[in-house]
Amino acid sequence: MIDFLKLIGDSQLYNFHSHTQFCDGRAPMADFARQAVEMGFTHYGFSPHSPIPIPSPCNMTTDDVALYLAEVERLRKAYADAPTQFLASMEVDYLGPQWGPSNPYFSSIGLDYIIGSVHFIPSQSGELIDIDGRFESFQRKMAEHFRNDIHYVVNTFFDQSLEMLSRGGLDIIGHYDKVAQNASMYRPGIEEEGWFARRADELTDEIIQSGITVEINTKAREQHGRFFPAEFRWQRLVEAGAPLIVNSDAHQPPLINASRPEALSLLSHLRSK
């Protein structure tokens, strides 16, 4: 398992989570690389949404994997004299026991590290449904696929996350309470309900025990006013000594450092208490 804190040293200019033309990003990898170098980043990781065995407009295809890895190598050579180290990763979707970070395919293709995330959960009928993305889509899927059962959706998200963690294969756990964003819009105040808090605390406990690197994901800060995990969970992670890194989950080059300075400042304050 990579020691990301040792890798970055004292640098605050790093980002290990970004999306480009190979999935749902909005610019070519070369544009992100240029931005990272111009801003003086020491480490920059590309992490397209992994191939998955079901249709998805947001995930890269298996046919594009070789092209993606070749582009990482091309950029490394192009910026060989720059201070930025480029890394090849994927954000691997956990779909169940047969497909996730522990699948041997992902350890066989030469990635530098793997982010494990849950975006899809099985509906009550067993169909895998993407619960990430815009709230309007989530609200529609609640009615069409989940019988408007928010308890089922939240509990299944945490069940899938715990199962992914137990199976291993990931170096970073991505936005581990992401379901809270759409769930709290669907039912305001849900994060303060005891059952939700218990499930999130259960996952936090398992993450701490595993020693996995946890990302503070800043993508939703500007638009939705929140980090993942939620800021009120950070103290527990800090006190437990969990390795924490701050990723922007950038989909556009100008956002590679979006809200990261704020998150880093908040983390520093917690650590100094």
PDB file of C-alpha atoms in Angstrom:
ATOM      1  CA  MET A   1       0.000   0.000   0.000  1.00  0.00           C
ATOM      2  CA  ILE A   2       1.370   3.441  -0.950  1.00  0.00           C
ATOM      3  CA  ASP A   3       2.335   5.811   1.843  1.00  0.00           C
ATOM      4  CA  PHE A   4       0.898   8.952   0.278  1.00  0.00           C
ATOM      5  CA  LEU A   5       1.962  11.200   3.152  1.00  0.00           C
ATOM      6  CA  LYS A   6       5.569  10.113   2.697  1.00  0.00           C
ATOM      7  CA  LEU A   7       5.237  10.476  -1.062  1.00  0.00           C
ATOM      8  CA  ILE A   8       4.112  14.094  -0.943  1.00  0.00           C
ATOM      9  CA  GLY A   9       6.367  15.120   1.954  1.00  0.00           C
ATOM     10  CA  ASP A  10       5.546  18.659   3.016  1.00  0.00           C
ATOM     11  CA  SER A  11       3.923  19.581  -0.301  1.00  0.00           C
ATOM     12  CA  GLN A  12       0.400  20.933  -0.338  1.00  0.00           C
ATOM     13  CA  LEU A  13       0.287  21.110  -4.128  1.00  0.00           C
ATOM     14  CA  TYR A  14      -0.849  17.625  -5.101  1.00  0.00           C
ATOM     15  CA  ASN A  15      -4.010  15.994  -6.380  1.00  0.00           C
ATOM     16  CA  PHE A  16      -4.587  12.269  -6.786  1.00  0.00           C
ATOM     17  CA  HIS A  17      -8.160  12.379  -8.114  1.00  0.00           C
ATOM     18  CA  SER A  18      -9.064  13.821 -11.519  1.00  0.00           C
ATOM     19  CA  HIS A  19     -11.127  12.984 -14.592  1.00  0.00           C
ATOM     20  CA  THR A  20     -10.351  13.734 -18.219  1.00  0.00           C
ATOM     21  CA  GLN A  21     -11.520  12.856 -21.720  1.00  0.00           C
ATOM     22  CA  PHE A  22     -11.319   9.147 -20.985  1.00  0.00           C
ATOM     23  CA  CYS A  23     -14.432   9.272 -18.794  1.00  0.00           C
ATOM     24  CA  ASP A  24     -16.644  12.202 -17.763  1.00  0.00           C
ATOM     25  CA  GLY A  25     -13.938  14.866 -17.584  1.00  0.00           C
ATOM     26  CA  ARG A  26     -14.274  17.974 -19.709  1.00  0.00           C
ATOM     27  CA  ALA A  27     -10.775  18.418 -21.122  1.00  0.00           C
ATOM     28  CA  PRO A  28      -7.859  16.356 -22.451  1.00  0.00           C
ATOM     29  CA  MET A  29      -5.223  15.025 -20.080  1.00  0.00           C
ATOM     30  CA  ALA A  30      -2.666  17.340 -21.651  1.00  0.00           C
ATOM     31  CA  ASP A  31      -4.635  20.385 -20.473  1.00  0.00           C
ATOM     32  CA  PHE A  32      -4.690  19.101 -16.890  1.00  0.00           C
ATOM     33  CA  ALA A  33      -0.981  18.330 -17.037  1.00  0.00           C
ATOM     34  CA  ARG A  34      -0.162  21.814 -18.311  1.00  0.00           C
ATOM     35  CA  GLN A  35      -2.259  23.378 -15.537  1.00  0.00           C
ATOM     36  CA  ALA A  36      -0.576  21.231 -12.861  1.00  0.00           C
ATOM     37  CA  VAL A  37       2.898  22.177 -14.045  1.00  0.00           C
ATOM     38  CA  GLU A  38       2.059  25.874 -14.332  1.00  0.00           C
ATOM     39  CA  MET A  39       0.694  25.867 -10.767  1.00  0.00           C
ATOM     40  CA  GLY A  40       3.760  24.084  -9.413  1.00  0.00           C
ATOM     41  CA  PHE A  41       2.087  20.836  -8.358  1.00  0.00           C
ATOM     42  CA  THR A  42       4.547  18.236  -7.120  1.00  0.00           C
ATOM     43  CA  HIS A  43       2.264  15.230  -7.733  1.00  0.00           C
ATOM     44  CA  TYR A  44      -0.697  14.858 -10.061  1.00  0.00           C
ATOM     45  CA  GLY A  45      -2.700  11.682 -10.486  1.00  0.00           C
ATOM     46  CA  PHE A  46      -5.065  10.866 -13.328  1.00  0.00           C
ATOM     47  CA  SER A  47      -7.935   8.644 -12.194  1.00  0.00           C
ATOM     48  CA  PRO A  48     -10.570   7.953 -14.866  1.00  0.00           C
ATOM     49  CA  HIS A  49     -13.677   6.091 -13.828  1.00  0.00           C
ATOM     50  CA  SER A  50     -12.760   2.472 -14.427  1.00  0.00           C
ATOM     51  CA  PRO A  51     -14.225   0.201 -17.055  1.00  0.00           C
ATOM     52  CA  ILE A  52     -17.249  -1.647 -15.710  1.00  0.00           C
ATOM     53  CA  PRO A  53     -19.208  -4.589 -17.153  1.00  0.00           C
ATOM     54  CA  ILE A  54     -22.448  -2.607 -17.515  1.00  0.00           C
ATOM     55  CA  PRO A  55     -23.299   0.358 -19.763  1.00  0.00           C
ATOM     56  CA  SER A  56     -22.283   3.740 -18.350  1.00  0.00           C
ATOM     57  CA  PRO A  57     -21.678   7.090 -20.071  1.00  0.00           C
ATOM     58  CA  CYS A  58     -19.315   8.161 -17.276  1.00  0.00           C
ATOM     59  CA  ASN A  59     -16.877   5.223 -17.324  1.00  0.00           C
ATOM     60  CA  MET A  60     -13.965   4.606 -19.626  1.00  0.00           C
ATOM     61  CA  THR A  61     -14.046   1.615 -21.946  1.00  0.00           C
ATOM     62  CA  THR A  62     -11.683  -1.331 -21.750  1.00  0.00           C
ATOM     63  CA  ASP A  63     -10.545  -0.508 -25.289  1.00  0.00           C
ATOM     64  CA  ASP A  64      -9.301   2.887 -24.093  1.00  0.00           C
ATOM     65  CA  VAL A  65      -7.159   1.604 -21.225  1.00  0.00           C
ATOM     66  CA  ALA A  66      -4.029   1.150 -23.335  1.00  0.00           C
ATOM     67  CA  LEU A  67      -4.515   4.600 -24.887  1.00  0.00           C
ATOM     68  CA  TYR A  68      -4.899   6.145 -21.435  1.00  0.00           C
ATOM     69  CA  LEU A  69      -1.758   4.522 -20.045  1.00  0.00           C
ATOM     70  CA  ALA A  70       0.194   5.521 -23.157  1.00  0.00           C
ATOM     71  CA  GLU A  71      -0.907   9.135 -22.680  1.00  0.00           C
ATOM     72  CA  VAL A  72       0.343   9.115 -19.092  1.00  0.00           C
ATOM     73  CA  GLU A  73       3.735   7.932 -20.347  1.00  0.00           C
ATOM     74  CA  ARG A  74       3.770  10.563 -23.089  1.00  0.00           C
ATOM     75  CA  LEU A  75       3.084  13.324 -20.565  1.00  0.00           C
ATOM     76  CA  ARG A  76       5.758  12.028 -18.215  1.00  0.00           C
ATOM     77  CA  LYS A  77       8.299  12.289 -21.012  1.00  0.00           C
ATOM     78  CA  ALA A  78       7.005  15.652 -22.195  1.00  0.00           C
ATOM     79  CA  TYR A  79       7.417  17.093 -18.695  1.00  0.00           C
ATOM     80  CA  ALA A  80      10.494  15.143 -17.668  1.00  0.00           C
ATOM     81  CA  ASP A  81      12.236  18.351 -16.587  1.00  0.00           C
ATOM     82  CA  ALA A  82       9.217  19.736 -14.704  1.00  0.00           C
ATOM     83  CA  PRO A  83       8.787  19.384 -10.925  1.00  0.00           C
ATOM     84  CA  THR A  84       5.477  17.558 -11.345  1.00  0.00           C
ATOM     85  CA  GLN A  85       5.297  13.776 -10.994  1.00  0.00           C
ATOM     86  CA  PHE A  86       2.413  12.295 -12.971  1.00  0.00           C
ATOM     87  CA  LEU A  87       0.761   9.091 -11.784  1.00  0.00           C
ATOM     88  CA  ALA A  88      -1.618   6.640 -13.433  1.00  0.00           C
ATOM     89  CA  SER A  89      -4.645   5.527 -11.471  1.00  0.00           C
ATOM     90  CA  MET A  90      -8.300   4.653 -11.844  1.00  0.00           C
ATOM     91  CA  GLU A  91     -11.290   5.342  -9.682  1.00  0.00           C
ATOM     92  CA  VAL A  92     -12.595   1.793  -9.591  1.00  0.00           C
ATOM     93  CA  ASP A  93     -16.305   1.326  -9.099  1.00  0.00           C
ATOM     94  CA  TYR A  94     -17.296  -1.346  -6.620  1.00  0.00           C
ATOM     95  CA  LEU A  95     -20.239  -3.242  -8.097  1.00  0.00           C
ATOM     96  CA  GLY A  96     -20.090  -6.365  -5.963  1.00  0.00           C
ATOM     97  CA  PRO A  97     -17.821  -9.340  -5.240  1.00  0.00           C
ATOM     98  CA  GLN A  98     -16.967  -9.870  -8.910  1.00  0.00           C
ATOM     99  CA  TRP A  99     -16.097  -6.269  -9.818  1.00  0.00           C
ATOM    100  CA  GLY A 100     -14.204  -3.772  -7.737  1.00  0.00           C
ATOM    101  CA  PRO A 101     -10.668  -2.772  -6.707  1.00  0.00           C
ATOM    102  CA  SER A 102      -9.820  -6.350  -5.705  1.00  0.00           C
ATOM    103  CA  ASN A 103     -10.507  -7.691  -9.206  1.00  0.00           C
ATOM    104  CA  PRO A 104      -7.160  -9.012 -10.543  1.00  0.00           C
ATOM    105  CA  TYR A 105      -7.633  -7.041 -13.751  1.00  0.00           C
ATOM    106  CA  PHE A 106      -6.807  -3.765 -12.023  1.00  0.00           C
ATOM    107  CA  SER A 107      -3.603  -5.034 -10.424  1.00  0.00           C
ATOM    108  CA  SER A 108      -2.465  -6.408 -13.788  1.00  0.00           C
ATOM    109  CA  ILE A 109      -2.424  -3.214 -15.863  1.00  0.00           C
ATOM    110  CA  GLY A 110       0.366  -1.290 -14.162  1.00  0.00           C
ATOM    111  CA  LEU A 111      -1.490   1.406 -12.243  1.00  0.00           C
ATOM    112  CA  ASP A 112       0.417   3.403  -9.627  1.00  0.00           C
ATOM    113  CA  TYR A 113      -2.506   3.303  -7.191  1.00  0.00           C
ATOM    114  CA  ILE A 114      -6.251   2.626  -7.064  1.00  0.00           C
ATOM    115  CA  ILE A 115      -9.098   4.722  -5.696  1.00  0.00           C
ATOM    116  CA  GLY A 116     -12.065   2.634  -4.580  1.00  0.00           C
ATOM    117  CA  SER A 117     -15.492   4.275  -4.702  1.00  0.00           C
ATOM    118  CA  VAL A 118     -19.172   3.409  -4.661  1.00  0.00           C
ATOM    119  CA  HIS A 119     -21.369   5.124  -7.239  1.00  0.00           C
ATOM    120  CA  PHE A 120     -23.687   2.238  -8.141  1.00  0.00           C
ATOM    121  CA  ILE A 121     -25.872   0.200  -5.813  1.00  0.00           C
ATOM    122  CA  PRO A 122     -28.253  -2.678  -6.585  1.00  0.00           C
ATOM    123  CA  SER A 123     -31.932  -1.808  -6.560  1.00  0.00           C
ATOM    124  CA  GLN A 124     -34.396  -4.048  -4.716  1.00  0.00           C
ATOM    125  CA  SER A 125     -34.740  -5.991  -7.981  1.00  0.00           C
ATOM    126  CA  GLY A 126     -30.965  -6.380  -8.332  1.00  0.00           C
ATOM    127  CA  GLU A 127     -30.343  -3.877 -11.129  1.00  0.00           C
ATOM    128  CA  LEU A 128     -27.217  -1.752 -10.623  1.00  0.00           C
ATOM    129  CA  ILE A 129     -28.165   1.936 -10.532  1.00  0.00           C
ATOM    130  CA  ASP A 130     -25.898   4.985 -10.434  1.00  0.00           C
ATOM    131  CA  ILE A 131     -26.936   7.113  -7.436  1.00  0.00           C
ATOM    132  CA  ASP A 132     -24.269   9.761  -7.954  1.00  0.00           C
ATOM    133  CA  GLY A 133     -24.670  12.894 -10.017  1.00  0.00           C
ATOM    134  CA  ARG A 134     -27.372  15.529 -10.122  1.00  0.00           C
ATOM    135  CA  PHE A 135     -30.152  15.508  -7.556  1.00  0.00           C
ATOM    136  CA  GLU A 136     -32.845  15.640 -10.258  1.00  0.00           C
ATOM    137  CA  SER A 137     -31.578  12.325 -11.597  1.00  0.00           C
ATOM    138  CA  PHE A 138     -31.340  10.849  -8.093  1.00  0.00           C
ATOM    139  CA  GLN A 139     -34.903  11.916  -7.310  1.00  0.00           C
ATOM    140  CA  ARG A 140     -36.193  10.294 -10.483  1.00  0.00           C
ATOM    141  CA  LYS A 141     -34.293   7.083  -9.782  1.00  0.00           C
ATOM    142  CA  MET A 142     -35.699   6.968  -6.249  1.00  0.00           C
ATOM    143  CA  ALA A 143     -39.161   6.637  -7.744  1.00  0.00           C
ATOM    144  CA  GLU A 144     -38.294   4.484 -10.744  1.00  0.00           C
ATOM    145  CA  HIS A 145     -35.824   2.042  -9.180  1.00  0.00           C
ATOM    146  CA  PHE A 146     -35.871   2.252  -5.377  1.00  0.00           C
ATOM    147  CA  ARG A 147     -39.583   2.531  -4.458  1.00  0.00           C
ATOM    148  CA  ASN A 148     -38.769   5.863  -2.795  1.00  0.00           C
ATOM    149  CA  ASP A 149     -37.060   3.978   0.037  1.00  0.00           C
ATOM    150  CA  ILE A 150     -34.246   6.248   1.190  1.00  0.00           C
ATOM    151  CA  HIS A 151     -33.381   3.893   4.055  1.00  0.00           C
ATOM    152  CA  TYR A 152     -32.708   1.137   1.541  1.00  0.00           C
ATOM    153  CA  VAL A 153     -30.521   3.395  -0.626  1.00  0.00           C
ATOM    154  CA  VAL A 154     -28.420   4.702   2.252  1.00  0.00           C
ATOM    155  CA  ASN A 155     -28.016   1.337   3.968  1.00  0.00           C
ATOM    156  CA  THR A 156     -27.088  -0.352   0.688  1.00  0.00           C
ATOM    157  CA  PHE A 157     -24.513   2.345  -0.075  1.00  0.00           C
ATOM    158  CA  PHE A 158     -22.827   1.770   3.274  1.00  0.00           C
ATOM    159  CA  ASP A 159     -23.107  -2.017   2.921  1.00  0.00           C
ATOM    160  CA  GLN A 160     -21.390  -1.824  -0.467  1.00  0.00           C
ATOM    161  CA  SER A 161     -18.692   0.460   0.917  1.00  0.00           C
ATOM    162  CA  LEU A 162     -17.956  -1.865   3.829  1.00  0.00           C
ATOM    163  CA  GLU A 163     -17.826  -4.854   1.507  1.00  0.00           C
ATOM    164  CA  MET A 164     -15.455  -3.036  -0.854  1.00  0.00           C
ATOM    165  CA  LEU A 165     -13.189  -2.168   2.046  1.00  0.00           C
ATOM    166  CA  SER A 166     -13.145  -5.739   3.337  1.00  0.00           C
ATOM    167  CA  ARG A 167     -12.153  -7.113  -0.077  1.00  0.00           C
ATOM    168  CA  GLY A 168      -9.211  -4.736  -0.418  1.00  0.00           C
ATOM    169  CA  GLY A 169      -7.272  -3.792  -3.524  1.00  0.00           C
ATOM    170  CA  LEU A 170      -7.686  -0.039  -3.023  1.00  0.00           C
ATOM    171  CA  ASP A 171      -5.064   2.483  -1.916  1.00  0.00           C
ATOM    172  CA  ILE A 172      -7.482   5.391  -1.354  1.00  0.00           C
ATOM    173  CA  ILE A 173     -11.138   5.288  -0.387  1.00  0.00           C
ATOM    174  CA  GLY A 174     -13.001   7.901  -2.373  1.00  0.00           C
ATOM    175  CA  HIS A 175     -15.643  10.324  -1.006  1.00  0.00           C
ATOM    176  CA  TYR A 176     -16.815   7.706   1.470  1.00  0.00           C
ATOM    177  CA  ASP A 177     -20.035   9.434   2.573  1.00  0.00           C
ATOM    178  CA  LYS A 178     -21.005  10.762  -0.860  1.00  0.00           C
ATOM    179  CA  VAL A 179     -24.538   9.368  -0.584  1.00  0.00           C
ATOM    180  CA  ALA A 180     -25.199  12.090   2.021  1.00  0.00           C
ATOM    181  CA  GLN A 181     -25.351  14.817  -0.614  1.00  0.00           C
ATOM    182  CA  ASN A 182     -28.328  13.523  -2.575  1.00  0.00           C
ATOM    183  CA  ALA A 183     -29.901  11.839   0.457  1.00  0.00           C
ATOM    184  CA  SER A 184     -29.894  15.098   2.421  1.00  0.00           C
ATOM    185  CA  MET A 185     -31.507  16.917  -0.484  1.00  0.00           C
ATOM    186  CA  TYR A 186     -34.106  14.173  -0.752  1.00  0.00           C
ATOM    187  CA  ARG A 187     -34.761  14.275   3.000  1.00  0.00           C
ATOM    188  CA  PRO A 188     -33.266  17.336   4.704  1.00  0.00           C
ATOM    189  CA  GLY A 189     -31.683  16.557   8.063  1.00  0.00           C
ATOM    190  CA  ILE A 190     -31.118  12.882   7.298  1.00  0.00           C
ATOM    191  CA  GLU A 191     -27.442  13.037   8.311  1.00  0.00           C
ATOM    192  CA  GLU A 192     -28.461  13.955  11.858  1.00  0.00           C
ATOM    193  CA  GLU A 193     -30.849  11.004  12.147  1.00  0.00           C
ATOM    194  CA  GLY A 194     -29.482   8.333  14.448  1.00  0.00           C
ATOM    195  CA  TRP A 195     -29.613   5.446  12.017  1.00  0.00           C
ATOM    196  CA  PHE A 196     -27.721   7.398   9.319  1.00  0.00           C
ATOM    197  CA  ALA A 197     -25.094   8.559  11.797  1.00  0.00           C
ATOM    198  CA  ARG A 198     -24.597   5.000  13.043  1.00  0.00           C
ATOM    199  CA  ARG A 199     -24.003   3.674   9.525  1.00  0.00           C
ATOM    200  CA  ALA A 200     -21.544   6.461   8.698  1.00  0.00           C
ATOM    201  CA  ASP A 201     -19.753   5.921  12.024  1.00  0.00           C
ATOM    202  CA  GLU A 202     -19.570   2.181  11.332  1.00  0.00           C
ATOM    203  CA  LEU A 203     -17.858   2.830   8.009  1.00  0.00           C
ATOM    204  CA  THR A 204     -15.546   5.412   9.588  1.00  0.00           C
ATOM    205  CA  ASP A 205     -14.509   2.866  12.232  1.00  0.00           C
ATOM    206  CA  GLU A 206     -13.704   0.251   9.591  1.00  0.00           C
ATOM    207  CA  ILE A 207     -11.745   2.767   7.520  1.00  0.00           C
ATOM    208  CA  ILE A 208      -9.658   3.742  10.543  1.00  0.00           C
ATOM    209  CA  GLN A 209      -9.025   0.114  11.433  1.00  0.00           C
ATOM    210  CA  SER A 210      -7.996  -0.737   7.859  1.00  0.00           C
ATOM    211  CA  GLY A 211      -5.317   1.968   7.717  1.00  0.00           C
ATOM    212  CA  ILE A 212      -6.453   2.932   4.219  1.00  0.00           C
ATOM    213  CA  THR A 213      -5.707   6.441   2.976  1.00  0.00           C
ATOM    214  CA  VAL A 214      -8.788   8.651   3.163  1.00  0.00           C
ATOM    215  CA  GLU A 215      -9.391  11.474   0.746  1.00  0.00           C
ATOM    216  CA  ILE A 216     -10.939  14.759   1.753  1.00  0.00           C
ATOM    217  CA  ASN A 217     -12.819  15.393  -1.485  1.00  0.00           C
ATOM    218  CA  THR A 218     -13.373  19.084  -2.252  1.00  0.00           C
ATOM    219  CA  LYS A 219     -15.353  18.827  -5.487  1.00  0.00           C
ATOM    220  CA  ALA A 220     -18.745  19.805  -4.016  1.00  0.00           C
ATOM    221  CA  ARG A 221     -17.531  22.600  -1.731  1.00  0.00           C
ATOM    222  CA  GLU A 222     -18.154  25.566  -3.988  1.00  0.00           C
ATOM    223  CA  GLN A 223     -21.515  24.440  -5.370  1.00  0.00           C
ATOM    224  CA  HIS A 224     -22.998  22.521  -2.435  1.00  0.00           C
ATOM    225  CA  GLY A 225     -21.045  23.846   0.537  1.00  0.00           C
ATOM    226  CA  ARG A 226     -19.719  20.493   1.682  1.00  0.00           C
ATOM    227  CA  PHE A 227     -16.706  18.223   1.694  1.00  0.00           C
ATOM    228  CA  PHE A 228     -16.615  14.424   1.589  1.00  0.00           C
ATOM    229  CA  PRO A 229     -16.403  13.135   4.213  1.00  0.00           C
ATOM    230  CA  ALA A 230     -18.414  15.813   5.998  1.00  0.00           C
ATOM    231  CA  GLU A 231     -16.276  18.218   7.964  1.00  0.00           C
ATOM    232  CA  PHE A 232     -17.722  17.125  11.317  1.00  0.00           C
ATOM    233  CA  ARG A 233     -16.182  13.661  10.746  1.00  0.00           C
ATOM    234  CA  TRP A 234     -12.624  14.941  10.338  1.00  0.00           C
ATOM    235  CA  GLN A 235     -11.784  15.269  14.028  1.00  0.00           C
ATOM    236  CA  ARG A 236     -12.360  11.566  14.583  1.00  0.00           C
ATOM    237  CA  LEU A 237     -10.136  10.681  11.642  1.00  0.00           C
ATOM    238  CA  VAL A 238      -7.410  13.070  12.807  1.00  0.00           C
ATOM    239  CA  GLU A 239      -7.487  11.781  16.386  1.00  0.00           C
ATOM    240  CA  ALA A 240      -7.210   8.197  15.116  1.00  0.00           C
ATOM    241  CA  GLY A 241      -4.194   9.063  12.983  1.00  0.00           C
ATOM    242  CA  ALA A 242      -5.876   8.080   9.718  1.00  0.00           C
ATOM    243  CA  PRO A 243      -3.768   9.106   6.697  1.00  0.00           C
ATOM    244  CA  LEU A 244      -5.657  12.008   5.075  1.00  0.00           C
ATOM    245  CA  ILE A 245      -5.034  13.608   1.704  1.00  0.00           C
ATOM    246  CA  VAL A 246      -6.974  16.412   0.022  1.00  0.00           C
ATOM    247  CA  ASN A 247      -8.171  15.749  -3.531  1.00  0.00           C
ATOM    248  CA  SER A 248     -10.175  18.061  -5.771  1.00  0.00           C
ATOM    249  CA  ASP A 249     -11.795  15.368  -7.953  1.00  0.00           C
ATOM    250  CA  ALA A 250     -11.289  17.832 -10.798  1.00  0.00           C
ATOM    251  CA  HIS A 251     -13.214  17.469 -14.046  1.00  0.00           C
ATOM    252  CA  GLN A 252     -11.854  20.733 -15.508  1.00  0.00           C
ATOM    253  CA  PRO A 253      -8.243  22.015 -15.462  1.00  0.00           C
ATOM    254  CA  PRO A 254      -9.013  25.299 -13.639  1.00  0.00           C
ATOM    255  CA  LEU A 255     -10.454  23.274 -10.743  1.00  0.00           C
ATOM    256  CA  ILE A 256      -7.432  21.138  -9.899  1.00  0.00           C
ATOM    257  CA  ASN A 257      -6.866  23.124  -6.722  1.00  0.00           C
ATOM    258  CA  ALA A 258     -10.503  24.127  -6.091  1.00  0.00           C
ATOM    259  CA  SER A 259     -11.268  24.441  -2.343  1.00  0.00           C
ATOM    260  CA  ARG A 260      -8.122  22.500  -1.443  1.00  0.00           C
ATOM    261  CA  PRO A 261      -6.441  25.404   0.393  1.00  0.00           C
ATOM    262  CA  GLU A 262      -9.558  25.787   2.545  1.00  0.00           C
ATOM    263  CA  ALA A 263      -9.633  22.083   3.391  1.00  0.00           C
ATOM    264  CA  LEU A 264      -5.914  22.012   4.145  1.00  0.00           C
ATOM    265  CA  SER A 265      -6.285  25.005   6.450  1.00  0.00           C
ATOM    266  CA  LEU A 266      -9.178  23.373   8.317  1.00  0.00           C
ATOM    267  CA  LEU A 267      -7.180  20.162   8.691  1.00  0.00           C
ATOM    268  CA  SER A 268      -4.187  22.071  10.011  1.00  0.00           C
ATOM    269  CA  HIS A 269      -6.378  23.746  12.598  1.00  0.00           C
ATOM    270  CA  LEU A 270      -7.771  20.404  13.775  1.00  0.00           C
ATOM    271  CA  ARG A 271      -4.302  18.903  14.057  1.00  0.00           C
ATOM    272  CA  SER A 272      -3.060  21.819  16.133  1.00  0.00           C
ATOM    273  CA  LYS A 273      -5.760  21.446  18.802  1.00  0.00           C
TER     274      LYS A 273
END
